[in-house]
Amino acid sequence: MPMSFSSFSVSFSESSFIRPISLCPTPAKASLRSFPDAVHNFHSLTSGRLVCYGGAANFCQRFYGLRIWIMESLNLRQRNRKYGPANEFKSIRSQEKDHLTNHLETISSCEGQVIHVKNDSNEATRTTPQSEENSSPNYQPHVPVEVVTSMESEAVLQTHSSNFSFEGSKAPSLCIAVIGATGELARRKIFPALFALYYSGFLPENIGIFGYSRKNLTEEEMRSILASTLTCRIDHQQNCEDKMDAFLSRIYYLNGGYDNICGMSKLNARMEQIEGGSEANRIFYLSVPQECLLDVASSLASNAQTQKGWNRIIIEKPFGFDALSSHRLTQSLLTKFEEKQIYRIDHLLGRNLIENLTVLRFANLVFLPLWSRTYIRNVQVILSEDLGVQAGRYFDGYGIIRDIVHSHILQTIALLAMESPISLDGEDVRNEKVKVLRSIRKLEPSNIILGQYKSSSGDKVDLCLNSLTPTYFAAALYIDNARWDGVPFLIKAGLGLIKHRVEIRIQFHHVPGNLYRERIGHNFDLATNELILRDMPDEAILVRVNNKIPGLGLQLDSPELNLLYKDKYKVEMPDSYEHLLLDVIDGDNHLFMRSDELAAAWNILAPVLNEMDKKNIVPELYELGGRGPVGAYYLWAKHGVPWPED
């Protein structure tokens, strides 16, 4: 056995200590990851040359690892005597970088590419051959692996992306991967929300953020694209540029290609590389089209989850096309993930108005006895978008019922009408929400109005809609339980309307035997006490009361007592994505739909969707920028509810 400080070679032609590892559906390949101890020490051999041939045997594997460890110790002592402390430090730095080579096989095995580890004075090449003939799982190829190292130079890992070193920085304890990172949602909402959380101190300084898509970009190009979308808070802009630079430096990019199994294996290797072997939790935001969701989620579950912490996935709405497709999607996801790992996100539920519903109900004694059919006459949930929001290709396939009503509107009603949970734990809140959803009557076609906006020749709007895609939905819901029996919950949601408005209006009954009825005026309905929770245009809490007009005589008015947020709270309101992403990080899932909530919501809407599929319901046309279908006014009148002021 030849052995010296200048060179060291081993040759095993018959026995094997390399076992094939297959991460992707490609022929079997040799892998250096089968003996990580040896891999860690390749670059620490002083001017050494190691040539290995063969397959795997436990005895040879252990023997070889022992020899490498002995040679590493001898070489390190020799270098210290010959070159002094400075080169010892350089050797340590080189070993830190060499730790990254653990992941080379995973990154390259999906494509059969050659990976080069370049030094200043020499070059090491490892080739992963592919052979369709030898793809049998029992076949063990005779694979040469040659590594040449140099003590004087630092190894630089040459991959598709930039090079990274962990000198002076801690490995991340949290990694967030955005799948579909070059899409509009990711660029305009997700990454800006992550930066806002990072800037405000809600994310760890050493976080790792990974962009994953099919576009061939470098990390610098990806960072340049994202930099133009990031802004700092208006109310505290100190060190904005420094924070932005630090955030961008934590973003890594990976072109996953069109094979999701291989792509997720690459992502996992990249994340492990950045994590450096330490414990880290992972969040995967699936910002992908619905038709790709299952394949991406399945590949992720099998190839990209960490074993050293928790894993959570975020899924964008809509959650299926109907009850059947939603059930299939849910069952497929639950074969790969636990329910507690799945976060079905609806950005409209991240608004402060929604979070404040439970606070108003359960933290104010004045409302507790009033919150029932005894005092409440009707509840209205209104979401109207103006001309600034237009329907596109995605909306054309789903319409406003599947996009907004199924999730946002019904979740709002559930939070508004549920019983007090036993705690603020997410599961306790969800338990109460699903009880409400199961108590809601199935919608009857007679209690709904569908509409679709139309544009004139002068309107510069691309409708992108077929003849039956609704852009407006109005309905009357009833909750069949003791608290809400007989109280209509009226919904109005539409696009292309005259005004952007998001609010909840809770109207109370008239005062029995009102002594001042004749003093109120001709419209007695306007004198009804009302609680208005407004999100847009200006967030506010309004309470309509009856009051005497100052002066001689006795005339009553119905003014609004108001809490206007912009006057009371001198802070910039965070975006809804910031709120919901922080909830995912904290494990708070009360604003995310559970599988049983999902099924209950589809059950409510099923009769309407079935009638639409049979073309028995045709949307009523309304003017773009108008007040919506005329039929909605009659629906309100049918249930004895005054039309809300526009």
PDB file of C-alpha atoms in Angstrom, residues 318-467:
ATOM      1  CA  PRO A 318     -59.408  28.214  -5.687  1.00  0.00           C
ATOM      2  CA  PHE A 319     -59.394  24.858  -3.948  1.00  0.00           C
ATOM      3  CA  GLY A 320     -60.991  22.813  -6.686  1.00  0.00           C
ATOM      4  CA  PHE A 321     -63.634  23.515  -9.320  1.00  0.00           C
ATOM      5  CA  ASP A 322     -66.562  21.865  -7.540  1.00  0.00           C
ATOM      6  CA  ALA A 323     -67.259  19.518  -4.633  1.00  0.00           C
ATOM      7  CA  LEU A 324     -65.960  16.430  -6.454  1.00  0.00           C
ATOM      8  CA  SER A 325     -62.723  17.935  -7.765  1.00  0.00           C
ATOM      9  CA  SER A 326     -62.085  19.561  -4.393  1.00  0.00           C
ATOM     10  CA  HIS A 327     -62.565  16.208  -2.629  1.00  0.00           C
ATOM     11  CA  ARG A 328     -60.111  14.514  -4.982  1.00  0.00           C
ATOM     12  CA  LEU A 329     -57.582  17.293  -4.493  1.00  0.00           C
ATOM     13  CA  THR A 330     -57.934  17.080  -0.713  1.00  0.00           C
ATOM     14  CA  GLN A 331     -57.574  13.305  -0.634  1.00  0.00           C
ATOM     15  CA  SER A 332     -54.487  13.447  -2.836  1.00  0.00           C
ATOM     16  CA  LEU A 333     -52.877  16.056  -0.606  1.00  0.00           C
ATOM     17  CA  LEU A 334     -53.682  14.122   2.548  1.00  0.00           C
ATOM     18  CA  THR A 335     -51.878  11.055   1.217  1.00  0.00           C
ATOM     19  CA  LYS A 336     -48.692  13.140   1.135  1.00  0.00           C
ATOM     20  CA  PHE A 337     -49.162  15.628   3.983  1.00  0.00           C
ATOM     21  CA  GLU A 338     -50.883  15.837   7.329  1.00  0.00           C
ATOM     22  CA  GLU A 339     -53.777  18.253   7.671  1.00  0.00           C
ATOM     23  CA  LYS A 340     -51.771  20.432  10.057  1.00  0.00           C
ATOM     24  CA  GLN A 341     -49.123  20.958   7.344  1.00  0.00           C
ATOM     25  CA  ILE A 342     -51.559  22.356   4.752  1.00  0.00           C
ATOM     26  CA  TYR A 343     -52.368  26.084   4.710  1.00  0.00           C
ATOM     27  CA  ARG A 344     -55.011  27.068   2.139  1.00  0.00           C
ATOM     28  CA  ILE A 345     -54.470  30.780   1.742  1.00  0.00           C
ATOM     29  CA  ASP A 346     -56.989  33.430   0.733  1.00  0.00           C
ATOM     30  CA  HIS A 347     -55.407  36.867   0.868  1.00  0.00           C
ATOM     31  CA  LEU A 348     -58.762  38.548   1.520  1.00  0.00           C
ATOM     32  CA  LEU A 349     -58.902  36.770   4.880  1.00  0.00           C
ATOM     33  CA  GLY A 350     -55.686  38.498   5.916  1.00  0.00           C
ATOM     34  CA  ARG A 351     -57.327  41.889   6.178  1.00  0.00           C
ATOM     35  CA  ASN A 352     -57.495  43.563   9.581  1.00  0.00           C
ATOM     36  CA  LEU A 353     -61.296  43.628   9.352  1.00  0.00           C
ATOM     37  CA  ILE A 354     -61.440  39.824   9.430  1.00  0.00           C
ATOM     38  CA  GLU A 355     -58.987  39.478  12.307  1.00  0.00           C
ATOM     39  CA  ASN A 356     -60.925  42.082  14.262  1.00  0.00           C
ATOM     40  CA  LEU A 357     -64.255  40.235  14.015  1.00  0.00           C
ATOM     41  CA  THR A 358     -63.535  37.888  16.894  1.00  0.00           C
ATOM     42  CA  VAL A 359     -62.025  40.709  18.953  1.00  0.00           C
ATOM     43  CA  LEU A 360     -65.170  42.833  18.652  1.00  0.00           C
ATOM     44  CA  ARG A 361     -67.402  39.876  19.440  1.00  0.00           C
ATOM     45  CA  PHE A 362     -65.625  38.250  22.339  1.00  0.00           C
ATOM     46  CA  ALA A 363     -63.687  41.130  23.945  1.00  0.00           C
ATOM     47  CA  ASN A 364     -66.562  43.639  24.272  1.00  0.00           C
ATOM     48  CA  LEU A 365     -69.338  42.981  26.764  1.00  0.00           C
ATOM     49  CA  VAL A 366     -71.647  45.423  24.997  1.00  0.00           C
ATOM     50  CA  PHE A 367     -71.934  43.158  21.948  1.00  0.00           C
ATOM     51  CA  LEU A 368     -72.117  39.756  23.626  1.00  0.00           C
ATOM     52  CA  PRO A 369     -75.851  39.796  24.542  1.00  0.00           C
ATOM     53  CA  LEU A 370     -76.823  41.453  21.246  1.00  0.00           C
ATOM     54  CA  TRP A 371     -75.226  38.878  18.927  1.00  0.00           C
ATOM     55  CA  SER A 372     -78.244  36.746  18.059  1.00  0.00           C
ATOM     56  CA  ARG A 373     -81.618  36.648  16.315  1.00  0.00           C
ATOM     57  CA  THR A 374     -83.147  38.381  19.327  1.00  0.00           C
ATOM     58  CA  TYR A 375     -81.609  41.727  18.427  1.00  0.00           C
ATOM     59  CA  ILE A 376     -80.117  41.389  14.940  1.00  0.00           C
ATOM     60  CA  ARG A 377     -82.443  41.870  11.995  1.00  0.00           C
ATOM     61  CA  ASN A 378     -80.048  41.062   9.143  1.00  0.00           C
ATOM     62  CA  VAL A 379     -76.366  40.847   8.251  1.00  0.00           C
ATOM     63  CA  GLN A 380     -74.883  42.080   4.948  1.00  0.00           C
ATOM     64  CA  VAL A 381     -71.451  41.136   3.618  1.00  0.00           C
ATOM     65  CA  ILE A 382     -70.419  43.396   0.748  1.00  0.00           C
ATOM     66  CA  LEU A 383     -67.380  43.158  -1.488  1.00  0.00           C
ATOM     67  CA  SER A 384     -67.438  45.318  -4.597  1.00  0.00           C
ATOM     68  CA  GLU A 385     -64.474  45.991  -6.853  1.00  0.00           C
ATOM     69  CA  ASP A 386     -64.324  49.010  -9.127  1.00  0.00           C
ATOM     70  CA  LEU A 387     -62.919  49.389 -12.641  1.00  0.00           C
ATOM     71  CA  GLY A 388     -59.375  48.924 -11.396  1.00  0.00           C
ATOM     72  CA  VAL A 389     -59.935  45.173 -11.037  1.00  0.00           C
ATOM     73  CA  GLN A 390     -60.557  43.259 -14.240  1.00  0.00           C
ATOM     74  CA  ALA A 391     -61.185  39.611 -14.927  1.00  0.00           C
ATOM     75  CA  GLY A 392     -58.502  37.596 -16.680  1.00  0.00           C
ATOM     76  CA  ARG A 393     -57.822  34.115 -18.014  1.00  0.00           C
ATOM     77  CA  TYR A 394     -57.818  32.495 -14.575  1.00  0.00           C
ATOM     78  CA  PHE A 395     -61.072  34.184 -13.520  1.00  0.00           C
ATOM     79  CA  ASP A 396     -62.799  33.107 -16.715  1.00  0.00           C
ATOM     80  CA  GLY A 397     -62.417  29.475 -15.698  1.00  0.00           C
ATOM     81  CA  TYR A 398     -63.786  29.895 -12.171  1.00  0.00           C
ATOM     82  CA  GLY A 399     -65.948  32.993 -11.872  1.00  0.00           C
ATOM     83  CA  ILE A 400     -66.725  34.963  -8.756  1.00  0.00           C
ATOM     84  CA  ILE A 401     -68.488  32.103  -6.921  1.00  0.00           C
ATOM     85  CA  ARG A 402     -65.504  29.767  -6.928  1.00  0.00           C
ATOM     86  CA  ASP A 403     -62.958  32.545  -6.545  1.00  0.00           C
ATOM     87  CA  ILE A 404     -64.439  34.817  -3.862  1.00  0.00           C
ATOM     88  CA  VAL A 405     -67.727  33.511  -2.470  1.00  0.00           C
ATOM     89  CA  HIS A 406     -66.608  29.950  -1.685  1.00  0.00           C
ATOM     90  CA  SER A 407     -63.678  31.061   0.449  1.00  0.00           C
ATOM     91  CA  HIS A 408     -63.722  34.685   1.529  1.00  0.00           C
ATOM     92  CA  ILE A 409     -67.447  35.357   1.869  1.00  0.00           C
ATOM     93  CA  LEU A 410     -68.358  32.096   3.582  1.00  0.00           C
ATOM     94  CA  GLN A 411     -65.355  32.272   5.894  1.00  0.00           C
ATOM     95  CA  THR A 412     -66.354  35.807   6.888  1.00  0.00           C
ATOM     96  CA  ILE A 413     -69.874  34.627   7.729  1.00  0.00           C
ATOM     97  CA  ALA A 414     -68.487  31.694   9.714  1.00  0.00           C
ATOM     98  CA  LEU A 415     -66.286  33.957  11.853  1.00  0.00           C
ATOM     99  CA  LEU A 416     -69.147  36.401  12.328  1.00  0.00           C
ATOM    100  CA  ALA A 417     -71.733  33.804  13.339  1.00  0.00           C
ATOM    101  CA  MET A 418     -69.771  31.122  15.209  1.00  0.00           C
ATOM    102  CA  GLU A 419     -70.093  30.344  18.890  1.00  0.00           C
ATOM    103  CA  SER A 420     -67.296  31.291  21.260  1.00  0.00           C
ATOM    104  CA  PRO A 421     -64.394  28.824  20.875  1.00  0.00           C
ATOM    105  CA  ILE A 422     -62.879  27.312  23.995  1.00  0.00           C
ATOM    106  CA  SER A 423     -59.574  29.041  23.167  1.00  0.00           C
ATOM    107  CA  LEU A 424     -57.864  31.052  20.426  1.00  0.00           C
ATOM    108  CA  ASP A 425     -56.066  27.940  19.226  1.00  0.00           C
ATOM    109  CA  GLY A 426     -56.509  27.550  15.477  1.00  0.00           C
ATOM    110  CA  GLU A 427     -58.159  24.135  15.714  1.00  0.00           C
ATOM    111  CA  ASP A 428     -60.662  25.360  18.303  1.00  0.00           C
ATOM    112  CA  VAL A 429     -61.646  28.279  16.064  1.00  0.00           C
ATOM    113  CA  ARG A 430     -61.919  25.993  13.037  1.00  0.00           C
ATOM    114  CA  ASN A 431     -64.147  23.607  14.982  1.00  0.00           C
ATOM    115  CA  GLU A 432     -66.641  26.408  15.570  1.00  0.00           C
ATOM    116  CA  LYS A 433     -66.436  27.712  12.009  1.00  0.00           C
ATOM    117  CA  VAL A 434     -67.257  24.356  10.465  1.00  0.00           C
ATOM    118  CA  LYS A 435     -70.347  24.047  12.690  1.00  0.00           C
ATOM    119  CA  VAL A 436     -71.690  27.272  11.182  1.00  0.00           C
ATOM    120  CA  LEU A 437     -70.918  26.185   7.613  1.00  0.00           C
ATOM    121  CA  ARG A 438     -72.705  22.874   8.145  1.00  0.00           C
ATOM    122  CA  SER A 439     -75.731  24.748   9.492  1.00  0.00           C
ATOM    123  CA  ILE A 440     -76.131  26.988   6.433  1.00  0.00           C
ATOM    124  CA  ARG A 441     -78.953  25.934   4.114  1.00  0.00           C
ATOM    125  CA  LYS A 442     -78.072  24.919   0.602  1.00  0.00           C
ATOM    126  CA  LEU A 443     -78.581  27.850  -1.706  1.00  0.00           C
ATOM    127  CA  GLU A 444     -81.711  27.776  -3.800  1.00  0.00           C
ATOM    128  CA  PRO A 445     -81.705  29.361  -7.267  1.00  0.00           C
ATOM    129  CA  SER A 446     -84.605  31.617  -6.211  1.00  0.00           C
ATOM    130  CA  ASN A 447     -82.379  33.235  -3.593  1.00  0.00           C
ATOM    131  CA  ILE A 448     -79.491  34.170  -5.862  1.00  0.00           C
ATOM    132  CA  ILE A 449     -78.745  36.722  -8.553  1.00  0.00           C
ATOM    133  CA  LEU A 450     -75.886  36.295 -11.027  1.00  0.00           C
ATOM    134  CA  GLY A 451     -74.505  39.097 -13.157  1.00  0.00           C
ATOM    135  CA  GLN A 452     -71.832  39.784 -15.724  1.00  0.00           C
ATOM    136  CA  TYR A 453     -70.482  43.179 -16.636  1.00  0.00           C
ATOM    137  CA  LYS A 454     -70.612  44.387 -20.216  1.00  0.00           C
ATOM    138  CA  SER A 455     -68.517  47.088 -21.789  1.00  0.00           C
ATOM    139  CA  SER A 456     -69.333  49.603 -24.461  1.00  0.00           C
ATOM    140  CA  SER A 457     -67.097  50.314 -27.438  1.00  0.00           C
ATOM    141  CA  GLY A 458     -65.527  53.199 -25.558  1.00  0.00           C
ATOM    142  CA  ASP A 459     -64.363  51.091 -22.610  1.00  0.00           C
ATOM    143  CA  LYS A 460     -60.749  49.963 -22.794  1.00  0.00           C
ATOM    144  CA  VAL A 461     -61.395  46.670 -21.037  1.00  0.00           C
ATOM    145  CA  ASP A 462     -60.517  43.167 -22.152  1.00  0.00           C
ATOM    146  CA  LEU A 463     -63.360  41.093 -20.793  1.00  0.00           C
ATOM    147  CA  CYS A 464     -61.729  37.673 -21.279  1.00  0.00           C
ATOM    148  CA  LEU A 465     -65.051  36.073 -20.305  1.00  0.00           C
ATOM    149  CA  ASN A 466     -67.322  33.480 -21.819  1.00  0.00           C
ATOM    150  CA  SER A 467     -71.084  33.868 -21.861  1.00  0.00           C
TER     151      SER A 467
END
